Amino acid sequence: MPELSGLLLVTVVLALLFDFSNGWHDCANAVATVVSTRVLRPLTAVLLAGALNVAGAFFSTAVAKMIGGGIVFPDAITNVVVAGAMAGAICWNLFTLILGLPTSSSHALIGGLVGAAVAHGGWAVVQFKGLQKILEAMILSPLLGFGMGFLIMVLVSWSFFRVHRGLATKLFSRLQLLSASFMAFSHGANDAQKVMGVITLALVASGQLTSAEVPTWVIVACALAMGLGTTVGGWRIIHTLGMKMVKLEPVHGFAAETGAATVLLFTAQFGLPVSTTHTITSSILGVGSTKRLSAVRWGVTSKILSAWIFTLPGSALLGAGAYTILSWFH
């Protein structure tokens, strides 16, 4: 582990605080369905999710490398930029957490990074090919989540339509323990890597590293920060995701979690920083739509979609503002 001092230390601390807020904010992604279906008690669910978030963080570093070197040019970035990006993303996370809106921490981080980078060096520091991949994934991941949730729910319905309802509920209550664990693991695999990438970017900017390879201590620190944040639990967002959009039973929770987790692990392996929030939310909508379209509370859903649209520009403005303020003191 290199010696951390001054602004680099502040940047790493801010990044880990963001990682903590990410786990806190996105805890609902892993546990909302298993809590709303009463398969697990809330405290048990968040502790399980926290532990599996930590385990998932060690799955791959492909997303971390994408964040660390594929969005902005590392040699054009300073630690003030990275610190501003983290401050802006944290503010956006706290704002939407208070409102109980399941927005994307991933997009808040990316928006904050782009906003701070542009405020520092103009649009020339942005790698538009990398940004294009992220925007494409932003559209693709909800569609895949919806489709996977819908498909798995349809397959389950066809396979178990002759099974007595009570027996099916008991069976899927047990299976949902596995699907919730799968979802928590995939959340750690995708989201913890994003902060790993940011800290790596800060280390490159300060001359501590010469490439975007993620050091082991960064992986461990990010895994623990996200796991700890998850154990705190974002209860208002859990309520929105698990109870306000669709009335869920264990079979629905199993289908939604399995569909979303499959998409997340697939994209993590290929280094695409997709949104776990968008994926699980759309998967829940896909599952709910197999009942009937009116089973989905579209009023609540429209508010969530509006928050999704404003996340990138909102966090970019906050990141640019935070960079401007920090640059006055540096």
Tab-separated table of C-alpha atoms in Angstrom:
chain	number	residue	atom	x	y	z
A	1	MET	CA	0.000	0.000	0.000
A	2	PRO	CA	1.494	3.400	-0.993
A	3	GLU	CA	1.849	6.289	1.404
A	4	LEU	CA	-1.328	8.381	1.300
A	5	SER	CA	-1.145	12.006	2.343
A	6	GLY	CA	-2.688	15.401	1.621
A	7	LEU	CA	-5.246	15.608	-1.155
A	8	LEU	CA	-4.715	11.987	-2.234
A	9	LEU	CA	-5.755	10.812	1.233
A	10	VAL	CA	-8.829	13.083	1.129
A	11	THR	CA	-9.709	11.690	-2.323
A	12	VAL	CA	-9.425	8.048	-1.208
A	13	VAL	CA	-11.525	8.774	1.907
A	14	LEU	CA	-14.203	10.492	-0.216
A	15	ALA	CA	-14.194	7.535	-2.627
A	16	LEU	CA	-14.672	5.063	0.235
A	17	LEU	CA	-17.435	7.273	1.691
A	18	PHE	CA	-19.127	7.158	-1.708
A	19	ASP	CA	-18.721	3.381	-1.718
A	20	PHE	CA	-20.348	3.276	1.723
A	21	SER	CA	-23.206	5.494	0.484
A	22	ASN	CA	-23.512	3.261	-2.588
A	23	GLY	CA	-23.991	0.196	-0.391
A	24	TRP	CA	-26.424	2.108	1.826
A	25	HIS	CA	-28.337	3.553	-1.134
A	26	ASP	CA	-28.355	0.326	-3.164
A	27	CYS	CA	-29.000	-2.102	-0.308
A	28	ALA	CA	-32.571	-2.258	-1.602
A	29	ASN	CA	-31.334	-3.767	-4.883
A	30	ALA	CA	-30.321	-6.916	-3.038
A	31	VAL	CA	-32.901	-7.188	-0.252
A	32	ALA	CA	-36.105	-5.324	-1.224
A	33	THR	CA	-37.841	-8.353	-2.705
A	34	VAL	CA	-36.767	-10.838	-0.030
A	35	VAL	CA	-37.928	-8.418	2.710
A	36	SER	CA	-41.236	-7.511	1.050
A	37	THR	CA	-42.131	-11.194	0.571
A	38	ARG	CA	-41.286	-11.801	4.285
A	39	VAL	CA	-38.820	-14.566	3.441
A	40	LEU	CA	-36.184	-12.884	5.613
A	41	ARG	CA	-36.365	-10.364	8.407
A	42	PRO	CA	-34.921	-6.974	7.426
A	43	LEU	CA	-31.860	-7.152	9.695
A	44	THR	CA	-30.995	-10.698	8.591
A	45	ALA	CA	-31.414	-9.696	4.950
A	46	VAL	CA	-29.087	-6.688	5.090
A	47	LEU	CA	-26.401	-8.605	7.010
A	48	LEU	CA	-26.502	-11.403	4.431
A	49	ALA	CA	-26.390	-8.865	1.579
A	50	GLY	CA	-23.454	-7.046	3.172
A	51	ALA	CA	-21.389	-10.212	3.459
A	52	LEU	CA	-22.119	-11.252	-0.134
A	53	ASN	CA	-21.397	-7.740	-1.442
A	54	VAL	CA	-17.893	-8.130	-0.005
A	55	ALA	CA	-17.484	-11.543	-1.648
A	56	GLY	CA	-18.760	-10.276	-5.008
A	57	ALA	CA	-16.244	-7.427	-5.069
A	58	PHE	CA	-13.456	-9.976	-5.642
A	59	PHE	CA	-15.169	-11.494	-8.710
A	60	SER	CA	-13.542	-9.327	-11.385
A	61	THR	CA	-11.806	-5.987	-12.003
A	62	ALA	CA	-12.984	-5.461	-15.604
A	63	VAL	CA	-15.447	-2.718	-14.627
A	64	ALA	CA	-12.818	-1.041	-12.403
A	65	LYS	CA	-10.401	-0.813	-15.334
A	66	MET	CA	-13.151	0.689	-17.495
A	67	ILE	CA	-13.895	3.390	-14.906
A	68	GLY	CA	-10.209	3.998	-14.182
A	69	GLY	CA	-9.098	4.426	-17.769
A	70	GLY	CA	-12.048	4.332	-20.157
A	71	ILE	CA	-14.139	7.435	-19.337
A	72	VAL	CA	-11.628	10.261	-18.938
A	73	PHE	CA	-7.953	10.359	-19.895
A	74	PRO	CA	-6.006	9.543	-16.692
A	75	ASP	CA	-3.042	11.769	-17.615
A	76	ALA	CA	-5.361	14.796	-17.889
A	77	ILE	CA	-6.920	14.302	-14.444
A	78	THR	CA	-5.843	15.591	-11.040
A	79	ASN	CA	-6.825	14.492	-7.555
A	80	VAL	CA	-8.930	17.658	-7.225
A	81	VAL	CA	-11.021	16.353	-10.147
A	82	VAL	CA	-11.465	12.941	-8.534
A	83	ALA	CA	-12.299	14.478	-5.145
A	84	GLY	CA	-14.850	16.804	-6.775
A	85	ALA	CA	-16.405	13.873	-8.634
A	86	MET	CA	-16.778	11.898	-5.409
A	87	ALA	CA	-18.239	14.866	-3.506
A	88	GLY	CA	-20.805	15.477	-6.244
A	89	ALA	CA	-21.800	11.801	-6.431
A	90	ILE	CA	-22.163	11.551	-2.634
A	91	CYS	CA	-24.434	14.627	-2.588
A	92	TRP	CA	-26.643	13.133	-5.301
A	93	ASN	CA	-26.854	9.803	-3.466
A	94	LEU	CA	-27.852	11.483	-0.196
A	95	PHE	CA	-30.425	13.685	-1.951
A	96	THR	CA	-32.170	10.738	-3.645
A	97	LEU	CA	-31.843	8.568	-0.513
A	98	ILE	CA	-33.794	11.177	1.469
A	99	LEU	CA	-36.468	11.169	-1.251
A	100	GLY	CA	-36.560	7.348	-1.256
A	101	LEU	CA	-35.830	7.167	-4.995
A	102	PRO	CA	-33.870	4.115	-6.263
A	103	THR	CA	-31.567	6.025	-8.622
A	104	SER	CA	-28.280	4.711	-9.950
A	105	SER	CA	-25.189	5.240	-7.797
A	106	SER	CA	-23.159	4.092	-10.804
A	107	HIS	CA	-24.488	6.858	-12.997
A	108	ALA	CA	-24.084	9.364	-10.152
A	109	LEU	CA	-20.399	8.418	-9.974
A	110	ILE	CA	-19.933	8.598	-13.746
A	111	GLY	CA	-21.836	11.889	-13.985
A	112	GLY	CA	-19.787	13.375	-11.144
A	113	LEU	CA	-16.547	12.259	-12.787
A	114	VAL	CA	-17.447	13.686	-16.198
A	115	GLY	CA	-18.719	16.942	-14.690
A	116	ALA	CA	-15.583	17.509	-12.597
A	117	ALA	CA	-13.294	16.515	-15.486
A	118	VAL	CA	-14.992	18.892	-17.938
A	119	ALA	CA	-14.853	21.723	-15.380
A	120	HIS	CA	-11.107	21.066	-15.112
A	121	GLY	CA	-10.002	20.536	-18.698
A	122	GLY	CA	-12.979	20.890	-21.013
A	123	TRP	CA	-14.555	18.188	-23.138
A	124	ALA	CA	-11.160	17.167	-24.551
A	125	VAL	CA	-10.424	15.096	-21.406
A	126	VAL	CA	-13.506	12.881	-21.936
A	127	GLN	CA	-13.157	9.580	-23.802
A	128	PHE	CA	-16.360	9.623	-25.809
A	129	LYS	CA	-16.084	5.990	-26.950
A	130	GLY	CA	-16.076	4.849	-23.329
A	131	LEU	CA	-18.901	7.239	-22.462
A	132	GLN	CA	-20.890	5.944	-25.435
A	133	LYS	CA	-20.569	2.356	-24.139
A	134	ILE	CA	-21.906	3.481	-20.761
A	135	LEU	CA	-24.862	5.312	-22.325
A	136	GLU	CA	-25.655	2.250	-24.437
A	137	ALA	CA	-25.479	0.046	-21.338
A	138	MET	CA	-27.721	2.556	-19.544
A	139	ILE	CA	-30.433	1.840	-22.117
A	140	LEU	CA	-29.670	-1.858	-22.525
A	141	SER	CA	-29.563	-2.952	-18.865
A	142	PRO	CA	-33.196	-2.001	-18.029
A	143	LEU	CA	-34.390	-3.723	-21.202
A	144	LEU	CA	-32.414	-6.866	-20.363
A	145	GLY	CA	-33.610	-6.732	-16.743
A	146	PHE	CA	-37.243	-6.388	-17.807
A	147	GLY	CA	-36.900	-9.151	-20.399
A	148	MET	CA	-35.111	-11.583	-18.065
A	149	GLY	CA	-37.589	-10.986	-15.228
A	150	PHE	CA	-40.538	-11.457	-17.589
A	151	LEU	CA	-39.041	-14.581	-19.222
A	152	ILE	CA	-38.107	-16.323	-15.956
A	153	MET	CA	-41.531	-15.569	-14.472
A	154	VAL	CA	-43.285	-16.985	-17.539
A	155	LEU	CA	-41.111	-20.138	-17.463
A	156	VAL	CA	-41.763	-20.615	-13.749
A	157	SER	CA	-45.516	-20.153	-14.257
A	158	TRP	CA	-45.594	-22.742	-17.036
A	159	SER	CA	-43.489	-25.204	-15.038
A	160	PHE	CA	-45.414	-24.946	-11.755
A	161	PHE	CA	-48.986	-24.182	-12.803
A	162	ARG	CA	-50.180	-27.620	-11.568
A	163	VAL	CA	-48.422	-27.307	-8.199
A	164	HIS	CA	-50.565	-26.397	-5.193
A	165	ARG	CA	-50.194	-22.697	-4.316
A	166	GLY	CA	-49.156	-23.374	-0.710
A	167	LEU	CA	-46.450	-25.842	-1.751
A	168	ALA	CA	-45.158	-23.474	-4.446
A	169	THR	CA	-44.973	-20.591	-1.967
A	170	LYS	CA	-43.020	-22.726	0.490
A	171	LEU	CA	-40.643	-23.901	-2.258
A	172	PHE	CA	-39.958	-20.424	-3.629
A	173	SER	CA	-39.517	-18.992	-0.153
A	174	ARG	CA	-36.493	-21.267	0.113
A	175	LEU	CA	-35.333	-20.665	-3.446
A	176	GLN	CA	-35.536	-16.926	-2.863
A	177	LEU	CA	-32.789	-17.230	-0.273
A	178	LEU	CA	-30.550	-18.396	-3.116
A	179	SER	CA	-31.731	-15.746	-5.586
A	180	ALA	CA	-31.333	-12.936	-3.029
A	181	SER	CA	-27.807	-14.170	-2.293
A	182	PHE	CA	-27.081	-14.316	-6.041
A	183	MET	CA	-28.336	-10.736	-6.408
A	184	ALA	CA	-26.240	-9.450	-3.477
A	185	PHE	CA	-23.115	-11.160	-4.856
A	186	SER	CA	-23.656	-9.707	-8.347
A	187	HIS	CA	-24.271	-6.254	-6.863
A	188	GLY	CA	-20.871	-6.400	-5.177
A	189	ALA	CA	-19.292	-7.714	-8.378
A	190	ASN	CA	-20.566	-4.754	-10.383
A	191	ASP	CA	-20.831	-1.757	-8.062
A	192	ALA	CA	-17.798	-2.101	-5.770
A	193	GLN	CA	-15.581	-2.139	-8.850
A	194	LYS	CA	-16.590	1.374	-9.841
A	195	VAL	CA	-14.998	2.932	-6.783
A	196	MET	CA	-11.969	0.682	-7.234
A	197	GLY	CA	-11.605	2.319	-10.646
A	198	VAL	CA	-11.894	5.827	-9.198
A	199	ILE	CA	-9.265	5.224	-6.498
A	200	THR	CA	-6.981	3.664	-9.115
A	201	LEU	CA	-7.494	6.780	-11.267
A	202	ALA	CA	-6.493	8.959	-8.293
A	203	LEU	CA	-3.365	6.849	-7.711
A	204	VAL	CA	-2.395	7.168	-11.378
A	205	ALA	CA	-3.021	10.934	-11.286
A	206	SER	CA	-0.740	11.311	-8.256
A	207	GLY	CA	2.051	9.214	-9.795
A	208	GLN	CA	1.621	6.297	-7.349
A	209	LEU	CA	0.686	3.945	-10.229
A	210	THR	CA	1.702	3.836	-13.888
A	211	SER	CA	-1.306	1.845	-15.175
A	212	ALA	CA	-4.975	1.214	-14.373
A	213	GLU	CA	-4.264	-2.158	-12.719
A	214	VAL	CA	-6.215	-2.267	-9.442
A	215	PRO	CA	-4.054	-2.877	-6.321
A	216	THR	CA	-5.181	-5.573	-3.879
A	217	TRP	CA	-5.560	-3.125	-0.966
A	218	VAL	CA	-7.986	-1.059	-3.073
A	219	ILE	CA	-10.123	-4.141	-3.775
A	220	VAL	CA	-10.243	-5.032	-0.068
A	221	ALA	CA	-11.008	-1.467	1.074
A	222	CYS	CA	-13.808	-0.996	-1.469
A	223	ALA	CA	-15.328	-4.393	-0.708
A	224	LEU	CA	-15.467	-3.656	3.016
A	225	ALA	CA	-16.810	-0.102	2.548
A	226	MET	CA	-19.655	-1.277	0.325
A	227	GLY	CA	-20.447	-4.249	2.559
A	228	LEU	CA	-20.599	-1.998	5.620
A	229	GLY	CA	-22.880	0.469	3.832
A	230	THR	CA	-25.205	-2.324	2.793
A	231	THR	CA	-25.603	-3.517	6.378
A	232	VAL	CA	-26.929	-0.056	7.323
A	233	GLY	CA	-29.811	-0.510	4.874
A	234	GLY	CA	-31.608	2.180	2.874
A	235	TRP	CA	-35.043	1.471	4.303
A	236	ARG	CA	-37.016	4.104	2.371
A	237	ILE	CA	-35.747	2.776	-0.956
A	238	ILE	CA	-36.394	-0.809	0.174
A	239	HIS	CA	-39.998	0.242	0.806
A	240	THR	CA	-40.281	1.851	-2.655
A	241	LEU	CA	-38.776	-1.071	-4.571
A	242	GLY	CA	-40.300	-3.919	-2.581
A	243	MET	CA	-43.773	-2.642	-1.757
A	244	LYS	CA	-44.812	0.397	-3.796
A	245	MET	CA	-44.305	-0.742	-7.416
A	246	VAL	CA	-45.707	-4.289	-7.490
A	247	LYS	CA	-47.227	-6.610	-4.886
A	248	LEU	CA	-44.650	-9.388	-4.643
A	249	GLU	CA	-44.804	-13.004	-3.504
A	250	PRO	CA	-41.764	-15.309	-3.105
A	251	VAL	CA	-42.058	-16.634	-6.661
A	252	HIS	CA	-41.985	-13.075	-8.025
A	253	GLY	CA	-39.008	-12.167	-5.855
A	254	PHE	CA	-37.146	-15.271	-7.048
A	255	ALA	CA	-37.773	-14.452	-10.724
A	256	ALA	CA	-36.848	-10.761	-10.361
A	257	GLU	CA	-33.635	-11.391	-8.425
A	258	THR	CA	-32.493	-14.239	-10.668
A	259	GLY	CA	-33.134	-12.220	-13.825
A	260	ALA	CA	-31.365	-9.097	-12.577
A	261	ALA	CA	-28.398	-10.964	-11.082
A	262	THR	CA	-27.822	-12.867	-14.337
A	263	VAL	CA	-27.656	-9.604	-16.291
A	264	LEU	CA	-25.310	-8.007	-13.737
A	265	LEU	CA	-22.792	-10.846	-13.630
A	266	PHE	CA	-22.760	-11.049	-17.432
A	267	THR	CA	-22.067	-7.319	-17.827
A	268	ALA	CA	-19.504	-7.267	-14.992
A	269	GLN	CA	-17.509	-9.949	-16.763
A	270	PHE	CA	-17.328	-7.762	-19.897
A	271	GLY	CA	-16.454	-4.580	-18.002
A	272	LEU	CA	-19.730	-2.730	-18.578
A	273	PRO	CA	-20.590	-0.487	-15.594
A	274	VAL	CA	-24.361	-0.934	-15.751
A	275	SER	CA	-26.747	0.196	-13.069
A	276	THR	CA	-27.796	-2.456	-10.554
A	277	THR	CA	-30.704	-0.188	-9.581
A	278	HIS	CA	-32.019	0.085	-13.127
A	279	THR	CA	-31.600	-3.644	-13.677
A	280	ILE	CA	-33.408	-4.894	-10.563
A	281	THR	CA	-36.150	-2.252	-10.832
A	282	SER	CA	-36.888	-3.153	-14.449
A	283	SER	CA	-36.727	-6.863	-13.595
A	284	ILE	CA	-39.395	-6.312	-10.908
A	285	LEU	CA	-41.496	-4.477	-13.505
A	286	GLY	CA	-41.034	-7.367	-15.950
A	287	VAL	CA	-42.190	-9.866	-13.332
A	288	GLY	CA	-45.152	-7.678	-12.378
A	289	SER	CA	-46.181	-7.318	-16.015
A	290	THR	CA	-46.710	-11.087	-16.333
A	291	LYS	CA	-49.724	-10.717	-14.044
A	292	ARG	CA	-51.241	-7.816	-15.967
A	293	LEU	CA	-50.034	-4.332	-16.821
A	294	SER	CA	-52.356	-2.816	-14.230
A	295	ALA	CA	-50.529	-4.812	-11.502
A	296	VAL	CA	-47.666	-2.325	-11.817
A	297	ARG	CA	-48.145	0.983	-10.019
A	298	TRP	CA	-47.077	3.141	-12.931
A	299	GLY	CA	-47.392	6.415	-10.994
A	300	VAL	CA	-44.549	5.395	-8.675
A	301	THR	CA	-42.634	3.965	-11.622
A	302	SER	CA	-42.826	7.229	-13.588
A	303	LYS	CA	-41.224	9.113	-10.659
A	304	ILE	CA	-38.387	6.575	-10.619
A	305	LEU	CA	-37.879	6.909	-14.389
A	306	SER	CA	-37.740	10.703	-14.084
A	307	ALA	CA	-35.042	10.384	-11.410
A	308	TRP	CA	-33.079	8.043	-13.701
A	309	ILE	CA	-33.103	10.641	-16.505
A	310	PHE	CA	-31.833	13.427	-14.249
A	311	THR	CA	-29.104	11.400	-12.504
A	312	LEU	CA	-26.295	11.881	-15.042
A	313	PRO	CA	-26.794	15.631	-15.661
A	314	GLY	CA	-27.651	16.314	-11.997
A	315	SER	CA	-24.575	14.561	-10.610
A	316	ALA	CA	-22.409	16.105	-13.365
A	317	LEU	CA	-23.455	19.601	-12.261
A	318	LEU	CA	-22.766	18.701	-8.625
A	319	GLY	CA	-19.370	17.252	-9.578
A	320	ALA	CA	-18.461	20.399	-11.525
A	321	GLY	CA	-19.581	22.583	-8.612
A	322	ALA	CA	-17.636	20.526	-6.074
A	323	TYR	CA	-14.506	20.686	-8.263
A	324	THR	CA	-14.822	24.476	-8.539
A	325	ILE	CA	-15.124	24.862	-4.752
A	326	LEU	CA	-12.221	22.485	-4.033
A	327	SER	CA	-9.984	24.187	-6.595
A	328	TRP	CA	-10.345	27.458	-4.673
A	329	PHE	CA	-8.611	25.822	-1.713
A	330	HIS	CA	-5.900	24.033	-3.644
